[in-house]
Amino acid sequence: MSRSTKKHYRVNTARLIIVLAIIAVVIAGVVVGIKLLGGRSYHNESSFQKYAEKFFDTAADKQSVGESSNTISYGEPLSTGVQIPKLDMDISNDILKDEVKDEKDNFSTDYSGLDPEAKDKACFLAGYSSYETPYKVQSVALTSVIEQNSGSDMEVKSGVVHTYNFSTKAGASIGAAGVFKGDYAPVVSKLVTKALDKSYGDKLRDGWKNKVSADSGAFGNFVLTKDGIRFYFDKGSVIKYDTKDYGIAVCDISYDDLSGYVRDDVGKRVIDTSKKMVCFTFDDGPSIYTNDLLDIFEKYDAVGTFFELGQNVENVKGASDILKRELELGCEIGTHSYDHPYFLSTIGVKKAKANVQKGVNAIEKATGQKPTVFRPPGGEINQKVENAIDIPCILWSVDSLDWSNRNTAQTVANIEKAGNLDGKVVLMHSLYPSTVRAVRELVPKLEAKGYQFVTVSEMIQYRYKENIKSNKIYGYNYFYYSGDDK
Ligand code: NI
């Protein structure tokens, strides 16, 4: 390379730096200009219209289902701007409209003292994202914020997300227990912690990890998407509070990462928490009578929990198909050990653990899925054994004594004399024709009285509002619902 070329090159570099500097100054000027001119504010009907529309764009990650409908109302001092989807399901539309109306009303009340003469103003904005899912479910995340002016700029006062996962079958929204199964909270906690840390880093506030710990109960605010589950955390929960942004944290966890913890029947059956719930459980199967029980459940859109014995799963003809049908119908499979030894009076901790594991393996081999709960033979359990076994242990609150009476009328009478069955877990066995007849009589009778049949895990989640724990004994005294929240 010659000297002159080198010099030429240096001159060009210097010019380039000057040009870049000028461009940078211009960009900075434009950015400041936008901030000053448009800013985080509005001054009249048309600028509020734009302000609201900009918010709708921010709230809309995706709008895959439903037609948007906007309602924008400018006022001094209070303005509102709402965008919601119109879905095919009337019930869902009512739910969304009611939510927005409640929030709007609260906003009007809370900010009624603002003085328009003093140029005070506030606005309520709501927008949405909507998602198609691999299930019979359409999901909507409704983001709503309240802003109030501080001088000439608007500041964000609150930011919340309401999530809805509407079953297209029933229109009603399904919650965590309708989506997750098993001891999912520790797994979700771990995945969410990792994802939030990666996405938000320094923006996360002190102690944020406690807000997403396994027992935080923080995983109820989510939508299903095409690829996974999107969790939301309201302003002020995990991200540091800043009046300049909406402060809502979002994280996506794929269905693959949640494998084994998402139900197969998402959206197929909907549990109404305002209705009474009862759980029928059947021990000692599968047997030649199990399909008769399933026929009844299928006919009445009911479910129950089957505590199966590993040896029957291996030896009863067609057992694998029976168990798969249980899962298809939304029933729950628990293990009742491999071959029914008494844990406390006969075999002790170590053998109990091995026996349950063998029972678990038989079910997993037959269905591809591990049982979610366990019931000890004869109800023999203590905390030491439970800790070793490490699957939620389920006892019962109503004993049908079907194994001893083997009589339809007596089995029915033993269950009915328990009175209010809301929140109760009934013990039966899938071994006797008399039990099948009793169930055939009771299921339609109880449904007519307003009961819905649930699995035991659903009962714990929906009636007792507890995330099921793997080393807990849900004992004889647990399943007595006091009806406090009704
Ligand atoms: Ni038994």
Coordinates of C-alpha atoms and ligand atoms in Angstrom, one line a residue:
M1 CA 0.0 0.0 0.0
S2 CA 1.4 3.5 -0.9
R3 CA 1.8 6.4 1.5
S4 CA -0.8 8.5 -0.3
T5 CA -3.4 5.8 -0.1
K6 CA -2.8 5.5 3.6
K7 CA -3.3 9.2 4.1
H8 CA -6.4 9.1 2.0
Y9 CA -7.8 6.4 4.1
R10 CA -7.1 8.4 7.3
V11 CA -8.9 11.4 6.0
N12 CA -11.9 9.2 5.1
T13 CA -12.0 7.8 8.6
A14 CA -12.0 11.3 10.1
R15 CA -14.8 12.3 7.8
L16 CA -16.7 9.2 8.7
I17 CA -16.4 10.0 12.4
I18 CA -17.7 13.5 11.8
V19 CA -20.6 12.2 9.7
L20 CA -21.5 9.6 12.3
A21 CA -21.4 12.2 15.1
I22 CA -23.8 14.5 13.1
I23 CA -26.1 11.5 12.6
A24 CA -26.0 10.7 16.3
V25 CA -26.8 14.3 17.3
V26 CA -29.7 14.3 14.8
I27 CA -31.1 11.0 16.1
A28 CA -30.8 12.2 19.7
G29 CA -32.6 15.4 18.8
V30 CA -35.4 13.5 17.1
V31 CA -35.8 11.2 20.2
V32 CA -35.9 14.1 22.6
G33 CA -38.3 15.9 20.2
I34 CA -40.7 12.9 20.2
K35 CA -40.5 12.8 23.9
L36 CA -41.3 16.5 24.3
L37 CA -43.8 16.8 21.5
G38 CA -45.8 13.6 21.7
G39 CA -44.6 12.5 25.1
R40 CA -46.5 10.4 27.6
S41 CA -49.6 12.4 27.5
Y42 CA -52.6 13.7 25.6
H43 CA -54.4 17.0 25.5
N44 CA -57.7 16.6 23.6
E45 CA -60.0 14.0 22.1
S46 CA -57.9 13.2 19.0
S47 CA -54.6 12.9 20.9
F48 CA -56.2 10.7 23.5
Q49 CA -57.5 8.5 20.6
K50 CA -53.9 8.1 19.5
Y51 CA -52.7 7.6 23.0
A52 CA -55.2 4.8 23.6
E53 CA -54.4 3.2 20.2
K54 CA -50.7 3.2 21.0
F55 CA -51.5 1.4 24.2
F56 CA -53.7 -1.2 22.4
D57 CA -50.6 -2.0 20.2
T58 CA -48.4 -2.4 23.2
A59 CA -50.9 -4.8 24.9
A60 CA -51.4 -6.8 21.7
D61 CA -48.5 -9.3 21.5
K62 CA -50.8 -11.3 19.2
Q63 CA -54.5 -11.1 18.4
S64 CA -55.1 -14.6 16.9
V65 CA -58.7 -15.0 17.9
G66 CA -61.7 -12.6 18.0
E67 CA -62.5 -9.4 16.3
S68 CA -61.3 -6.3 18.1
S69 CA -63.7 -3.7 19.3
N70 CA -62.6 -0.3 20.6
T71 CA -64.4 2.0 23.0
I72 CA -62.5 5.3 23.5
S73 CA -64.0 8.0 25.6
Y74 CA -62.1 11.3 26.3
G75 CA -63.0 13.4 29.2
E76 CA -61.6 16.0 31.6
P77 CA -60.3 14.8 34.0
L78 CA -61.1 11.1 33.3
S79 CA -60.7 9.3 30.0
T80 CA -61.0 5.6 29.2
G81 CA -59.8 3.5 26.3
V82 CA -60.8 -0.1 25.9
Q83 CA -60.1 -2.7 23.3
I84 CA -61.5 -6.2 23.8
P85 CA -62.0 -9.1 21.4
K86 CA -65.4 -10.4 20.4
L87 CA -65.1 -14.2 20.6
D88 CA -67.5 -16.9 19.3
M89 CA -68.6 -17.7 22.8
D90 CA -71.2 -15.4 24.3
I91 CA -70.3 -16.4 27.9
S92 CA -66.7 -15.4 27.3
N93 CA -67.7 -12.1 25.9
D94 CA -69.8 -11.4 28.9
I95 CA -66.9 -12.3 31.2
L96 CA -64.5 -9.9 29.4
K97 CA -67.1 -7.1 29.4
D98 CA -67.9 -7.6 33.0
E99 CA -64.2 -7.5 34.0
V100 CA -63.6 -4.3 32.0
K101 CA -66.8 -2.7 33.4
D102 CA -65.8 -3.5 37.0
E103 CA -62.3 -2.0 36.5
K104 CA -63.7 1.1 34.8
D105 CA -66.2 1.7 37.6
N106 CA -63.4 1.3 40.2
F107 CA -61.3 3.7 38.3
S108 CA -64.1 6.3 38.1
T109 CA -64.7 6.0 41.9
D110 CA -61.0 6.0 42.9
Y111 CA -60.1 9.1 40.7
S112 CA -63.4 11.0 41.1
G113 CA -61.6 13.7 43.2
L114 CA -59.4 15.0 40.4
D115 CA -59.7 18.7 39.6
P116 CA -59.9 19.5 35.8
E117 CA -59.3 23.2 36.6
A118 CA -55.9 22.3 38.0
K119 CA -55.2 20.3 34.8
D120 CA -55.3 17.1 36.7
K121 CA -56.1 14.0 34.6
A122 CA -56.1 10.3 34.6
C123 CA -57.0 7.5 32.2
F124 CA -57.9 3.9 32.3
L125 CA -56.6 1.8 29.4
A126 CA -57.3 -1.8 28.6
G127 CA -56.1 -3.9 25.7
Y128 CA -55.6 -7.5 24.9
S129 CA -53.7 -10.4 23.3
S130 CA -55.5 -13.5 22.2
Y131 CA -54.1 -16.9 21.3
E132 CA -55.0 -20.1 19.6
T133 CA -53.9 -23.2 21.4
P134 CA -53.4 -26.9 20.6
Y135 CA -56.4 -27.6 22.9
K136 CA -60.1 -26.8 22.7
V137 CA -59.2 -23.5 24.4
Q138 CA -58.9 -19.9 23.3
S139 CA -56.8 -17.7 25.6
V140 CA -57.1 -14.0 26.2
A141 CA -54.7 -11.8 28.3
L142 CA -56.4 -8.5 29.2
T143 CA -53.9 -5.9 30.2
S144 CA -55.2 -2.9 32.1
V145 CA -53.4 0.2 33.4
I146 CA -54.2 3.4 35.1
E147 CA -52.2 6.5 34.4
Q148 CA -52.3 9.9 36.1
N149 CA -50.5 13.0 35.2
S150 CA -47.6 14.4 37.2
G151 CA -47.0 17.8 35.7
S152 CA -47.2 17.4 31.9
D153 CA -46.3 13.7 31.7
M154 CA -48.5 10.7 32.5
E155 CA -47.2 8.3 35.1
V156 CA -48.2 4.6 35.3
K157 CA -50.1 4.0 38.6
S158 CA -51.0 0.3 38.1
G159 CA -50.6 -2.4 35.6
V160 CA -52.4 -5.7 35.8
V161 CA -53.1 -8.6 33.5
H162 CA -56.3 -10.7 33.7
T163 CA -56.0 -14.0 32.0
Y164 CA -58.7 -16.2 30.5
N165 CA -58.4 -19.6 29.1
F166 CA -61.8 -20.3 27.6
S167 CA -62.9 -23.8 27.0
T168 CA -64.6 -23.6 23.6
K169 CA -66.8 -26.4 24.7
A170 CA -68.3 -24.6 27.7
G171 CA -67.2 -21.0 27.3
A172 CA -66.1 -20.9 30.9
S173 CA -62.6 -20.1 31.9
I174 CA -60.4 -22.9 33.1
G175 CA -57.8 -22.3 35.9
A176 CA -54.5 -23.9 36.9
A177 CA -56.1 -27.2 38.0
G178 CA -57.7 -27.5 34.6
V179 CA -54.3 -27.2 32.9
F180 CA -51.7 -28.6 35.2
K181 CA -51.5 -32.0 36.9
G182 CA -49.3 -33.6 39.5
D183 CA -46.8 -31.7 41.7
Y184 CA -46.3 -29.0 39.0
A185 CA -45.5 -26.0 41.2
P186 CA -41.8 -26.8 41.9
V187 CA -41.2 -27.4 38.2
V188 CA -43.0 -24.3 37.1
S189 CA -41.2 -22.3 39.8
K190 CA -37.8 -23.4 38.6
L191 CA -38.5 -22.7 34.9
V192 CA -40.1 -19.3 35.6
T193 CA -37.3 -18.2 37.8
K194 CA -34.8 -19.1 35.1
A195 CA -36.8 -17.4 32.3
L196 CA -37.4 -14.2 34.3
D197 CA -33.8 -13.9 35.3
K198 CA -32.8 -14.2 31.7
S199 CA -35.3 -11.7 30.4
Y200 CA -35.3 -9.0 33.0
G201 CA -31.9 -9.3 34.9
D202 CA -31.2 -6.0 36.6
K203 CA -34.8 -4.8 36.3
L204 CA -35.9 -7.5 38.8
R205 CA -36.7 -6.2 42.3
D206 CA -35.2 -7.4 45.6
G207 CA -36.8 -10.6 46.8
W208 CA -38.4 -11.3 43.5
K209 CA -37.6 -15.0 43.7
N210 CA -39.9 -15.4 46.7
K211 CA -42.8 -14.2 44.5
V212 CA -42.3 -17.1 42.2
S213 CA -41.3 -19.8 44.7
A214 CA -43.1 -23.2 44.5
D215 CA -45.4 -22.3 47.4
S216 CA -46.0 -18.7 46.3
G217 CA -49.3 -19.6 44.5
A218 CA -48.2 -17.2 41.8
F219 CA -48.8 -19.4 38.8
G220 CA -52.5 -18.8 38.3
N221 CA -52.1 -15.9 35.9
F222 CA -51.3 -17.4 32.5
V223 CA -52.6 -18.0 29.0
L224 CA -52.0 -21.0 26.8
T225 CA -50.4 -20.1 23.5
K226 CA -49.6 -22.3 20.5
D227 CA -46.2 -23.4 21.9
G228 CA -46.5 -23.2 25.6
I229 CA -47.7 -21.3 28.6
R230 CA -47.2 -17.6 29.1
F231 CA -47.2 -16.4 32.7
Y232 CA -47.8 -12.9 33.8
F233 CA -46.7 -11.0 36.9
D234 CA -48.4 -7.7 37.6
K235 CA -46.7 -4.3 38.0
G236 CA -44.8 -4.1 41.3
S237 CA -44.5 -7.9 41.8
V238 CA -41.2 -9.0 40.3
I239 CA -40.0 -6.0 38.3
K240 CA -38.7 -2.8 40.1
Y241 CA -41.4 -0.2 40.3
D242 CA -41.0 2.6 37.7
T243 CA -43.7 5.1 36.9
K244 CA -42.5 5.3 33.3
D245 CA -43.3 1.8 32.3
Y246 CA -46.1 -0.8 32.7
G247 CA -43.9 -3.0 34.7
I248 CA -45.7 -6.3 33.8
A249 CA -43.4 -9.3 33.6
V250 CA -44.1 -12.0 31.1
C251 CA -42.4 -15.3 30.6
D252 CA -43.0 -18.2 28.2
I253 CA -42.5 -21.8 29.1
S254 CA -42.8 -24.4 26.4
Y255 CA -45.1 -27.4 26.5
D256 CA -42.0 -29.5 26.0
D257 CA -40.4 -28.1 29.1
L258 CA -43.7 -28.8 31.0
S259 CA -44.0 -32.3 29.7
G260 CA -45.8 -34.6 32.2
Y261 CA -47.3 -31.6 34.1
V262 CA -49.9 -30.5 31.5
R263 CA -53.2 -32.4 31.4
D264 CA -54.3 -34.3 28.3
D265 CA -57.9 -33.2 28.8
V266 CA -57.3 -29.4 28.9
G267 CA -60.5 -27.7 27.9
K268 CA -62.5 -30.9 27.6
R269 CA -64.1 -30.6 31.0
V270 CA -64.7 -27.5 33.0
I271 CA -65.0 -27.3 36.8
D272 CA -67.3 -24.7 38.2
T273 CA -65.9 -23.6 41.6
S274 CA -69.3 -22.2 42.6
K275 CA -70.9 -25.6 42.4
K276 CA -70.7 -28.4 44.9
M277 CA -67.9 -31.0 44.3
V278 CA -67.7 -34.7 45.3
C279 CA -65.0 -37.2 44.6
F280 CA -65.6 -40.9 44.2
T281 CA -62.4 -43.0 44.6
F282 CA -62.0 -46.7 43.7
D283 CA -59.3 -48.9 45.2
D284 CA -57.9 -52.3 44.4
G285 CA -58.5 -52.3 40.6
P286 CA -58.4 -52.5 37.7
S287 CA -60.9 -55.3 37.5
I288 CA -63.5 -56.7 35.1
Y289 CA -65.9 -54.1 36.6
T290 CA -63.8 -51.0 36.0
N291 CA -65.1 -50.5 32.5
D292 CA -68.7 -50.6 33.8
L293 CA -67.8 -47.7 36.2
L294 CA -66.2 -45.8 33.3
D295 CA -69.4 -46.3 31.2
I296 CA -71.3 -44.5 33.9
F297 CA -68.8 -41.7 34.2
E298 CA -68.7 -41.3 30.4
K299 CA -72.5 -41.2 30.2
Y300 CA -72.8 -38.4 32.8
D301 CA -69.6 -36.5 32.0
A302 CA -68.3 -37.4 35.4
V303 CA -64.9 -38.4 36.7
G304 CA -63.2 -40.0 39.7
T305 CA -59.9 -41.2 41.0
F306 CA -58.8 -44.9 40.6
F307 CA -56.2 -46.2 43.0
E308 CA -54.9 -49.2 41.1
L309 CA -52.8 -52.1 42.2
G310 CA -49.6 -52.7 40.2
Q311 CA -50.2 -56.5 40.1
N312 CA -53.7 -56.0 38.6
V313 CA -52.3 -53.6 36.1
E314 CA -49.9 -56.3 35.0
N315 CA -52.3 -59.3 35.1
V316 CA -55.9 -58.2 34.5
K317 CA -56.9 -58.8 30.9
G318 CA -57.0 -55.5 28.9
A319 CA -55.7 -53.5 31.9
S320 CA -53.6 -51.2 29.8
D321 CA -56.7 -50.2 27.7
I322 CA -58.8 -49.7 30.8
L323 CA -56.2 -47.4 32.3
K324 CA -55.8 -45.4 29.1
R325 CA -59.6 -45.0 29.0
E326 CA -59.6 -43.7 32.5
L327 CA -57.2 -41.0 31.5
E328 CA -59.1 -40.2 28.2
L329 CA -62.2 -39.6 30.2
G330 CA -60.4 -37.2 32.5
C331 CA -60.2 -39.6 35.4
E332 CA -57.2 -39.7 37.6
I333 CA -55.0 -42.7 38.2
G334 CA -53.4 -43.2 41.6
T335 CA -51.3 -46.1 42.8
H336 CA -52.5 -48.3 45.6
S337 CA -49.0 -50.1 45.9
Y338 CA -48.0 -53.1 43.9
D339 CA -49.6 -55.9 45.8
H340 CA -51.4 -54.4 48.8
P341 CA -49.0 -55.0 51.8
Y342 CA -49.8 -53.1 55.0
F343 CA -47.1 -50.5 55.4
L344 CA -47.1 -49.9 59.1
S345 CA -48.2 -53.2 60.6
T346 CA -46.3 -55.5 58.2
I347 CA -43.5 -54.2 56.0
G348 CA -41.9 -50.9 57.2
V349 CA -40.5 -47.9 55.4
K350 CA -38.0 -49.4 53.0
K351 CA -40.2 -52.2 51.6
A352 CA -43.2 -49.8 51.5
K353 CA -41.2 -47.4 49.3
A354 CA -40.1 -50.2 46.9
N355 CA -43.6 -51.6 46.7
V356 CA -45.1 -48.2 45.8
Q357 CA -42.3 -47.7 43.3
K358 CA -43.2 -51.0 41.7
G359 CA -46.8 -50.0 41.6
V360 CA -45.9 -46.7 40.0
N361 CA -43.8 -48.4 37.4
A362 CA -46.6 -50.8 36.4
I363 CA -48.9 -47.8 35.7
E364 CA -46.3 -45.8 33.9
K365 CA -45.6 -48.8 31.7
A366 CA -49.3 -49.3 30.9
T367 CA -50.2 -45.7 30.2
G368 CA -46.9 -43.8 29.6
Q369 CA -47.8 -41.7 32.6
K370 CA -46.9 -41.8 36.2
P371 CA -49.8 -41.9 38.7
T372 CA -50.3 -38.5 40.4
V373 CA -51.5 -39.6 43.8
F374 CA -51.3 -42.6 46.1
R375 CA -53.5 -44.4 48.7
P376 CA -51.9 -46.7 51.2
P377 CA -53.5 -50.2 51.6
G378 CA -55.8 -50.1 54.6
G379 CA -55.0 -46.4 55.0
E380 CA -51.8 -47.3 56.9
I381 CA -49.4 -44.4 56.7
N382 CA -47.3 -42.1 58.8
Q383 CA -45.2 -39.0 57.9
K384 CA -42.0 -41.0 57.9
V385 CA -43.3 -43.5 55.3
E386 CA -44.9 -40.7 53.4
N387 CA -41.6 -38.7 53.2
A388 CA -39.9 -41.8 51.8
I389 CA -42.7 -42.5 49.2
D390 CA -43.0 -38.9 48.1
I391 CA -46.3 -39.0 46.2
P392 CA -49.3 -37.1 47.6
C393 CA -51.1 -39.5 50.0
I394 CA -54.9 -39.5 49.8
L395 CA -57.2 -40.9 52.5
W396 CA -61.0 -40.3 52.5
S397 CA -63.8 -38.7 54.4
V398 CA -66.7 -41.0 53.6
D399 CA -66.4 -44.8 53.8
S400 CA -69.0 -46.7 51.7
L401 CA -68.0 -50.0 53.3
D402 CA -68.9 -51.5 49.9
W403 CA -66.3 -54.3 50.4
S404 CA -68.0 -55.6 53.5
N405 CA -71.7 -55.1 52.7
R406 CA -71.5 -56.0 49.0
N407 CA -75.0 -54.6 48.8
T408 CA -76.2 -51.8 46.6
A409 CA -78.7 -50.2 48.9
Q410 CA -76.4 -50.3 51.9
T411 CA -73.5 -48.8 49.9
V412 CA -75.8 -46.0 48.7
A413 CA -77.1 -45.5 52.2
N414 CA -73.6 -45.3 53.7
I415 CA -72.7 -42.5 51.3
E416 CA -76.0 -40.6 51.6
K417 CA -75.9 -40.6 55.4
A418 CA -72.7 -38.5 55.2
G419 CA -75.1 -35.6 54.4
N420 CA -73.5 -32.7 52.5
L421 CA -70.9 -34.3 50.2
D422 CA -69.4 -31.0 49.1
G423 CA -65.6 -31.4 49.4
K424 CA -65.8 -35.0 50.5
V425 CA -63.9 -38.0 49.2
V426 CA -65.7 -41.3 49.1
L427 CA -64.0 -44.6 49.4
M428 CA -65.2 -47.5 47.2
H429 CA -63.6 -50.5 45.4
S430 CA -63.8 -51.4 41.8
L431 CA -64.3 -55.1 42.6
Y432 CA -68.0 -55.6 43.1
P433 CA -71.2 -55.5 40.9
S434 CA -73.0 -54.0 43.9
T435 CA -70.6 -51.0 43.9
V436 CA -71.2 -50.5 40.1
R437 CA -75.0 -50.5 40.7
A438 CA -74.6 -48.0 43.6
V439 CA -72.5 -45.7 41.4
R440 CA -75.1 -46.0 38.6
E441 CA -77.7 -44.8 41.0
L442 CA -75.7 -42.1 42.7
V443 CA -74.1 -40.3 39.9
P444 CA -77.2 -39.0 38.2
K445 CA -78.9 -38.4 41.5
L446 CA -76.1 -36.3 42.9
E447 CA -75.7 -34.4 39.6
A448 CA -79.4 -33.6 39.8
K449 CA -78.7 -32.2 43.3
G450 CA -76.1 -29.8 41.8
Y451 CA -72.9 -31.8 42.5
Q452 CA -70.1 -32.1 40.0
F453 CA -67.8 -35.0 40.1
V454 CA -64.1 -34.3 40.3
T455 CA -60.9 -36.1 40.8
V456 CA -59.1 -35.9 44.1
S457 CA -56.4 -33.6 42.8
E458 CA -59.0 -31.3 41.4
M459 CA -60.8 -31.4 44.7
I460 CA -57.6 -30.3 46.5
Q461 CA -56.9 -27.5 44.0
Y462 CA -60.4 -26.2 43.4
R463 CA -62.3 -26.8 46.7
Y464 CA -59.4 -26.5 49.1
K465 CA -57.4 -24.0 47.0
E466 CA -54.2 -25.8 47.6
N467 CA -51.4 -26.8 45.2
I468 CA -51.0 -30.5 45.9
K469 CA -47.8 -31.4 47.7
S470 CA -45.8 -34.6 47.1
N471 CA -45.0 -35.4 50.7
K472 CA -48.2 -34.5 52.3
I473 CA -50.8 -36.8 53.8
Y474 CA -54.3 -35.7 52.9
G475 CA -55.8 -37.4 55.8
Y476 CA -59.3 -38.3 57.2
N477 CA -59.8 -34.8 58.6
Y478 CA -58.7 -33.0 55.4
F479 CA -61.8 -33.5 53.2
Y480 CA -64.4 -31.7 55.2
Y481 CA -65.2 -28.5 53.5
S482 CA -66.5 -25.7 55.7
G483 CA -68.0 -23.7 52.7
D484 CA -66.2 -20.5 53.9
D485 CA -65.9 -18.9 50.5
K486 CA -69.4 -19.6 49.3
Ligands
NI1 NI -57.2 -51.7 49.2

